[in-house]
Structure formats: structure tokens, C-alpha cells
Tab-separated table of C-alpha atoms in Angstrom:
chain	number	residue	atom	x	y	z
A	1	UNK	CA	2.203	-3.408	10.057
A	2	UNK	CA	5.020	-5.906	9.892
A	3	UNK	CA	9.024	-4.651	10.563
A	4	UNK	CA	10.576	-5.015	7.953
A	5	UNK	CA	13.930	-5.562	9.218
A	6	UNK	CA	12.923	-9.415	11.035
A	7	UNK	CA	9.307	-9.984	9.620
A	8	UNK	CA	7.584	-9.733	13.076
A	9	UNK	CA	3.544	-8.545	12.945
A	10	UNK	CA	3.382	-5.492	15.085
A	11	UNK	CA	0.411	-6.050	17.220
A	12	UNK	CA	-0.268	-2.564	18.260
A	13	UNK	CA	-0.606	0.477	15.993
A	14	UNK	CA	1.909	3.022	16.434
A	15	UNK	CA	4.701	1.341	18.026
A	16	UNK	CA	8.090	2.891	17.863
A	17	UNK	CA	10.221	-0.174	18.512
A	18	UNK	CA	9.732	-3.076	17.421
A	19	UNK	CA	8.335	-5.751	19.632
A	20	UNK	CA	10.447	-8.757	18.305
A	21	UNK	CA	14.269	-7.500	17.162
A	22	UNK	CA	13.760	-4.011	18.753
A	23	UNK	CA	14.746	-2.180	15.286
A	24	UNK	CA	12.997	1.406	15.532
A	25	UNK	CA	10.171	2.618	13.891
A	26	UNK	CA	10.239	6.946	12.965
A	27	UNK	CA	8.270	8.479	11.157
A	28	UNK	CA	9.080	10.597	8.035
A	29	UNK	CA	8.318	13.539	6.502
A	30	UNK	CA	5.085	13.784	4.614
A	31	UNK	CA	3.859	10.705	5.449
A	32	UNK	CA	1.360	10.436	8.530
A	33	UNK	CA	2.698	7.667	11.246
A	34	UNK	CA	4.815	4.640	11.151
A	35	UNK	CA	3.837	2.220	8.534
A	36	UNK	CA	5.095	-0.034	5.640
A	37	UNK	CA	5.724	2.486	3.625
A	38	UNK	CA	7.839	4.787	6.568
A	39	UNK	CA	10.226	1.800	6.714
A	40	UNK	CA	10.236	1.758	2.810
A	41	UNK	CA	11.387	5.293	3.083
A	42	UNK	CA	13.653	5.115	6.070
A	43	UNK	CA	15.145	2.203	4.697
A	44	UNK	CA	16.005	4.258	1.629
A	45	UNK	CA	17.464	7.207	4.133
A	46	UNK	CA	19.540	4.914	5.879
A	47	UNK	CA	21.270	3.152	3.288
A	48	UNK	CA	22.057	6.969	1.971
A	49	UNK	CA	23.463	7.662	5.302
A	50	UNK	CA	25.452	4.170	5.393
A	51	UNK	CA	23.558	3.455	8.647
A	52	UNK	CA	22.212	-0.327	6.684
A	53	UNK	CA	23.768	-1.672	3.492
A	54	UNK	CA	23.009	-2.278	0.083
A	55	UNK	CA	21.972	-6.320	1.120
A	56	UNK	CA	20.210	-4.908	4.042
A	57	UNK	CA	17.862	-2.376	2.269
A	58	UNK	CA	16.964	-5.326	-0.586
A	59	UNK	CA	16.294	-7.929	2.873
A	60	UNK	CA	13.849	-5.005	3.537
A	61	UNK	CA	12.509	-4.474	0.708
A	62	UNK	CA	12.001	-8.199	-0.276
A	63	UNK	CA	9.898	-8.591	2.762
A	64	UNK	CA	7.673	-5.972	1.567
A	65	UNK	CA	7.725	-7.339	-1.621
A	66	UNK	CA	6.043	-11.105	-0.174
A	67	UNK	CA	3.452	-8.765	1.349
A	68	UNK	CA	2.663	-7.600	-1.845
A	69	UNK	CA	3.019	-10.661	-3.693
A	70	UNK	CA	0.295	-12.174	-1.163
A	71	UNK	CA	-2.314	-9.152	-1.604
A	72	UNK	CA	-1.425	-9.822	-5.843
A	73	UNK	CA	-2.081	-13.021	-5.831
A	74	UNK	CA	-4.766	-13.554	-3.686
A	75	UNK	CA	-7.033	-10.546	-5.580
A	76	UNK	CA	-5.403	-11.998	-9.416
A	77	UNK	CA	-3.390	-9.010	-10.336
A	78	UNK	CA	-0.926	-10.780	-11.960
A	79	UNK	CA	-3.437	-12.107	-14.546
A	80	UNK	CA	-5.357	-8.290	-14.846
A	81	UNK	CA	-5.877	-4.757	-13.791
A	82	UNK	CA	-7.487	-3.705	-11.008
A	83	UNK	CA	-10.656	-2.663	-13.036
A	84	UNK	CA	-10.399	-6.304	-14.713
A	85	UNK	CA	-10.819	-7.498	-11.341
A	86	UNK	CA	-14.083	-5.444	-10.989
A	87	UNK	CA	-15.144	-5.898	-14.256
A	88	UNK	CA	-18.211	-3.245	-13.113
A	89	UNK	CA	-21.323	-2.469	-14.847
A	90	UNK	CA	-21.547	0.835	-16.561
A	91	UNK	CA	-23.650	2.223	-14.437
A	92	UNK	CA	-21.389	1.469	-11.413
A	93	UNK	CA	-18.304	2.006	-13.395
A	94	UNK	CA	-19.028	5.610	-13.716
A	95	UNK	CA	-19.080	5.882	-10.229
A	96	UNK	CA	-15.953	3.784	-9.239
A	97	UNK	CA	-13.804	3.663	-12.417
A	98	UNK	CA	-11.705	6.503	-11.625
A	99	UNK	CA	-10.900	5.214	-8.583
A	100	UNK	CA	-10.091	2.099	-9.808
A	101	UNK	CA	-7.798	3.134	-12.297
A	102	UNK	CA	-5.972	5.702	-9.896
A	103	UNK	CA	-5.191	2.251	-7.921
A	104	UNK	CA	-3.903	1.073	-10.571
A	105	UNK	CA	-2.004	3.913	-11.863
A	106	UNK	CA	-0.668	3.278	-8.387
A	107	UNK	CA	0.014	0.390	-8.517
A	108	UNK	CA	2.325	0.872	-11.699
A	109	UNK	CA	4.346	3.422	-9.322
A	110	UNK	CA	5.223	0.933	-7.377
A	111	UNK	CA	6.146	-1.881	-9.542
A	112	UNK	CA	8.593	1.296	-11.148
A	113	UNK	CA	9.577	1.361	-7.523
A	114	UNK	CA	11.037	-1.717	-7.289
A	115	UNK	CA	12.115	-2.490	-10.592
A	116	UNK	CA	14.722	0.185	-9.762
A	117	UNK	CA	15.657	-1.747	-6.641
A	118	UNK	CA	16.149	-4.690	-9.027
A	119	UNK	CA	18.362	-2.663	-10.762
A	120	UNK	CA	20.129	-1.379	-8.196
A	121	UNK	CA	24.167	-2.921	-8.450
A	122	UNK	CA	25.358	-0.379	-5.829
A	123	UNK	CA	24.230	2.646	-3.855
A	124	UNK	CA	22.793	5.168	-6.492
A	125	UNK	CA	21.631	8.651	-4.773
A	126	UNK	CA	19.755	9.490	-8.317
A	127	UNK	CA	18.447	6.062	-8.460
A	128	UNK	CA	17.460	6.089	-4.630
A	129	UNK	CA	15.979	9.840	-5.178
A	130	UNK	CA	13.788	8.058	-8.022
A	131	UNK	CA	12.607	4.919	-5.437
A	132	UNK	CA	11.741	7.525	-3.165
A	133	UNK	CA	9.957	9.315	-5.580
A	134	UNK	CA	7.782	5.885	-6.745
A	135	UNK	CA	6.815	4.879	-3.608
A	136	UNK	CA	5.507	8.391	-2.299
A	137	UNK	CA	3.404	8.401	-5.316
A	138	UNK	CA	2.503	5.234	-5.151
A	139	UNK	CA	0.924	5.452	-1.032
A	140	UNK	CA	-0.719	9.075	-2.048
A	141	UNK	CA	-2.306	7.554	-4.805
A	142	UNK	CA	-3.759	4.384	-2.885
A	143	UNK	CA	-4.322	6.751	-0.131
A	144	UNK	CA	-6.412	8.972	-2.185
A	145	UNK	CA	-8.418	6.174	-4.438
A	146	UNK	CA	-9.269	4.473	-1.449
A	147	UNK	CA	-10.594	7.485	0.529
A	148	UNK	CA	-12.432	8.287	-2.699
A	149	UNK	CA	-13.312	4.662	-2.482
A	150	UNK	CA	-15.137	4.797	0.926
A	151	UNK	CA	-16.751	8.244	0.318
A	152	UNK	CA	-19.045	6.492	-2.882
A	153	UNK	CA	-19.324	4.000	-0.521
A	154	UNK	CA	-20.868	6.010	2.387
A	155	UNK	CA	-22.887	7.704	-0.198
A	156	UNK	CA	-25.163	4.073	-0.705
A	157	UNK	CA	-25.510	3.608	2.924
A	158	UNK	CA	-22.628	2.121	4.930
A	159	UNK	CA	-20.664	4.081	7.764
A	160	UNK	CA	-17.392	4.408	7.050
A	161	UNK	CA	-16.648	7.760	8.922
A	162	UNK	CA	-13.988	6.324	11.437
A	163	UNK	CA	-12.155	4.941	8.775
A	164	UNK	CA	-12.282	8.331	6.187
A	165	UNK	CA	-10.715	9.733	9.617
A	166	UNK	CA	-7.387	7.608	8.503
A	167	UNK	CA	-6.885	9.854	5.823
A	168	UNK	CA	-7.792	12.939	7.567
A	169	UNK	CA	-10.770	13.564	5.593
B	1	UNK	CA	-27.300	-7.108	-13.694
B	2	UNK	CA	-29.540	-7.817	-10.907
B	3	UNK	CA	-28.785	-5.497	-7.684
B	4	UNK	CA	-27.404	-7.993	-5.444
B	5	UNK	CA	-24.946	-8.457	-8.328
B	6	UNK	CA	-23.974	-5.089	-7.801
B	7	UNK	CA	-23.278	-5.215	-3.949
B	8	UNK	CA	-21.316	-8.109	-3.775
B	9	UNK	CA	-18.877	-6.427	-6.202
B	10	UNK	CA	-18.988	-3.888	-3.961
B	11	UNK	CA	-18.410	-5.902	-0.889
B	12	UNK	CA	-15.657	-6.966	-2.881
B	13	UNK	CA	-14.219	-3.870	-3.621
B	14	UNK	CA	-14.345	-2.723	-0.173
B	15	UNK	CA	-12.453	-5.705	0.980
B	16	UNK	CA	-10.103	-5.225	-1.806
B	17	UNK	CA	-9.387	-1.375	-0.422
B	18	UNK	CA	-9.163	-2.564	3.431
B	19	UNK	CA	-6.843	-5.382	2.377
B	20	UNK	CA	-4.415	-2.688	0.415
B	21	UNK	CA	-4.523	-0.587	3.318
B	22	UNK	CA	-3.708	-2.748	6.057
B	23	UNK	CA	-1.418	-5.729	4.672
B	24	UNK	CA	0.232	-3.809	1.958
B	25	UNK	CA	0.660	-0.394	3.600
B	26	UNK	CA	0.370	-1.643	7.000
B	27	UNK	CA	-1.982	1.211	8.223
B	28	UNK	CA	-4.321	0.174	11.389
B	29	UNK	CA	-8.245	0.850	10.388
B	30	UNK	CA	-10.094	2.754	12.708
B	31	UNK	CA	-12.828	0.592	12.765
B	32	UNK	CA	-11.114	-3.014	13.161
């Protein structure tokens, strides 16, 4: 996790302050922990509550948009979907395909996400509301396809029970 | 396709998930 208020990698999981500019991490509701995706949300509450401002929730949400620019471009996503990126066999396809396309079904959440922060000119509660919305969606979603993900991958052989544990399967 | 085809994709695809979870949502994985 990185905070998205300065940038700074948080070296330990779980932190509730951050270890560089000291901004605080809570968690929110219906979301497990603090995480990208908290701050997305908290960012959203506080700029409802005045607490940041309208330049100070895009500063946030910029930095999470480099982090996502990075994972796009280094896995092509720009160029194709994320079962273009696959391109899997049939046989495997009818394993993984779902999954694949709930990431990115996901994935379009998100991008609806922050188009509407691109379109945001001043502070919007419906607009906000609909953010919110987006990027809930968009982390059950990933959440989901990937658990799915590492279950079909158990199933061939590998041991991925610690890490079906961070989705409380 | 010949099988070890079929398991790098896969090795693929798993790094594609892990990356997802941990640089994009920034959620620690339990086995790293």
C-alpha cells in the first residue's frame, strides 16, 4: 500500500498512520482493512465533509491513478482486454474465462470511476455517491475474480491457501 | 498447444492477479 496523500510505500501491512507525512489510515465500512481502495473511499468522505478539498481529493486520486497506469501498461491493457492478454486455449478458457472477464468487467468500473472524477468541476454529492459506487464495485469484483482465480489454481496443484485466507474464503 | 504452453500462461495469470492485488489495491499477500 502506498498513502495516497504524499506517495510514501507503507512498509508494514496495516498501519494506521502513515510512516512518512503521518496522514491517517481508517478503515471503512464494507471493506476489510486499510488499503488503496479505503483511502479512495475516505478520500471521497472527506471531501463530503470539507475535511480535504476538491484539488486535494484529485492529488489523491491521481496518485492512484500512476499506480494504475504502471500495472496497465506493464500487462498491455491499453492495447486489449484482459482475456486478450491471455489469449487462452479453449480448453483452459472454459476454466478461467469467466474470471477473466469479471476482471475486466471490473476493470470498466473503475475507469467509470474516474472518468467521473475527470468530470468533476466542483463538489457533486450525486456525482461523489456514483464514484463511490464504481470503485466498491470495482475492488468486489477484482476481489472475487481473483479468489476465483486462485481456487482453479489450487485445483491443478499449487498451494494457495494462505492467500484465499485474504479474501476470507 | 503443448502443456508447458499452458502453464506459463498460467504463471502469467497468477502474476497478473498478485500484481492487481498488491500494487493496484495495495492489499499485503499472505504468503509474500
Amino acid at each position: 500500500m502506498i498513502c495516497l496523500r504524499c506517495s510514501a510505500k507503507q512498509s508494514e501491512p496495516g498501519v494506521d498512520r502513515c510512516s512518512s507525512c503521518e496522514e491517517e489510515f481508517r478503515p471503512v465500512s464494507g471493506l476489510w482493512g486499510v488499503n488503496n481502495i479505503s483511502q479512495l473511499l475516505l478520500s471521497i468522505e472527506s471531501l463530503k465533509s470539507g475535511e480535504i478539498d476538491l484539488d486535494e481529493f484529485r492529488e489523491r486520486f491521481d496518485t492512484f491513478l500512476e499506480l494504475w497506469e504502471q500495472f496497465s501498461e506493464k500487462w498491455g491493457l491499453s492495447e486489449a482486454t484482459v482475456p486478450e492478454v491471455f489469449s487462452l486455449n479453449r480448453a483452459l478458457d472454459s476454466v478461467y474465462g469467466t474470471s477473466l472477464q469479471e476482471l475486466e468487467d471490473s476493470i470498466e468500473e473503475l475507469n467509470q470511476a474516474l472518468d467521473e472524477v475527470d468530470g468533476l468541476s466542483h463538489v457533486d454529492p450525486a456525482a461523489l455517491d456514483r464514484i463511490e459506487d464504481h470503485i466498491r464495485l470495482f475492488c468486489r469484483r477484482v476481489c472475487s475474480a481473483c479468489a476465483a482465480v486462485f481456487t482453479k489454481l489450487e485445483s491443478r496443484g499449487g498451494d494457495f491457501a494462505s492467500l484465499l485466507d485474504n479474501f476470507g474464503t | 498447444m503443448p502443456e508447458s504452453d499452458d502453464e506459463q500462461k498460467l504463471q502469467l495469470l497468477e502474476e497478473f492477479v498478485r500484481d492487481l492485488i498488491r500494487d493496484v489495491l495495495g492489499m499485503a499477500l499472505n504468503d509474500e
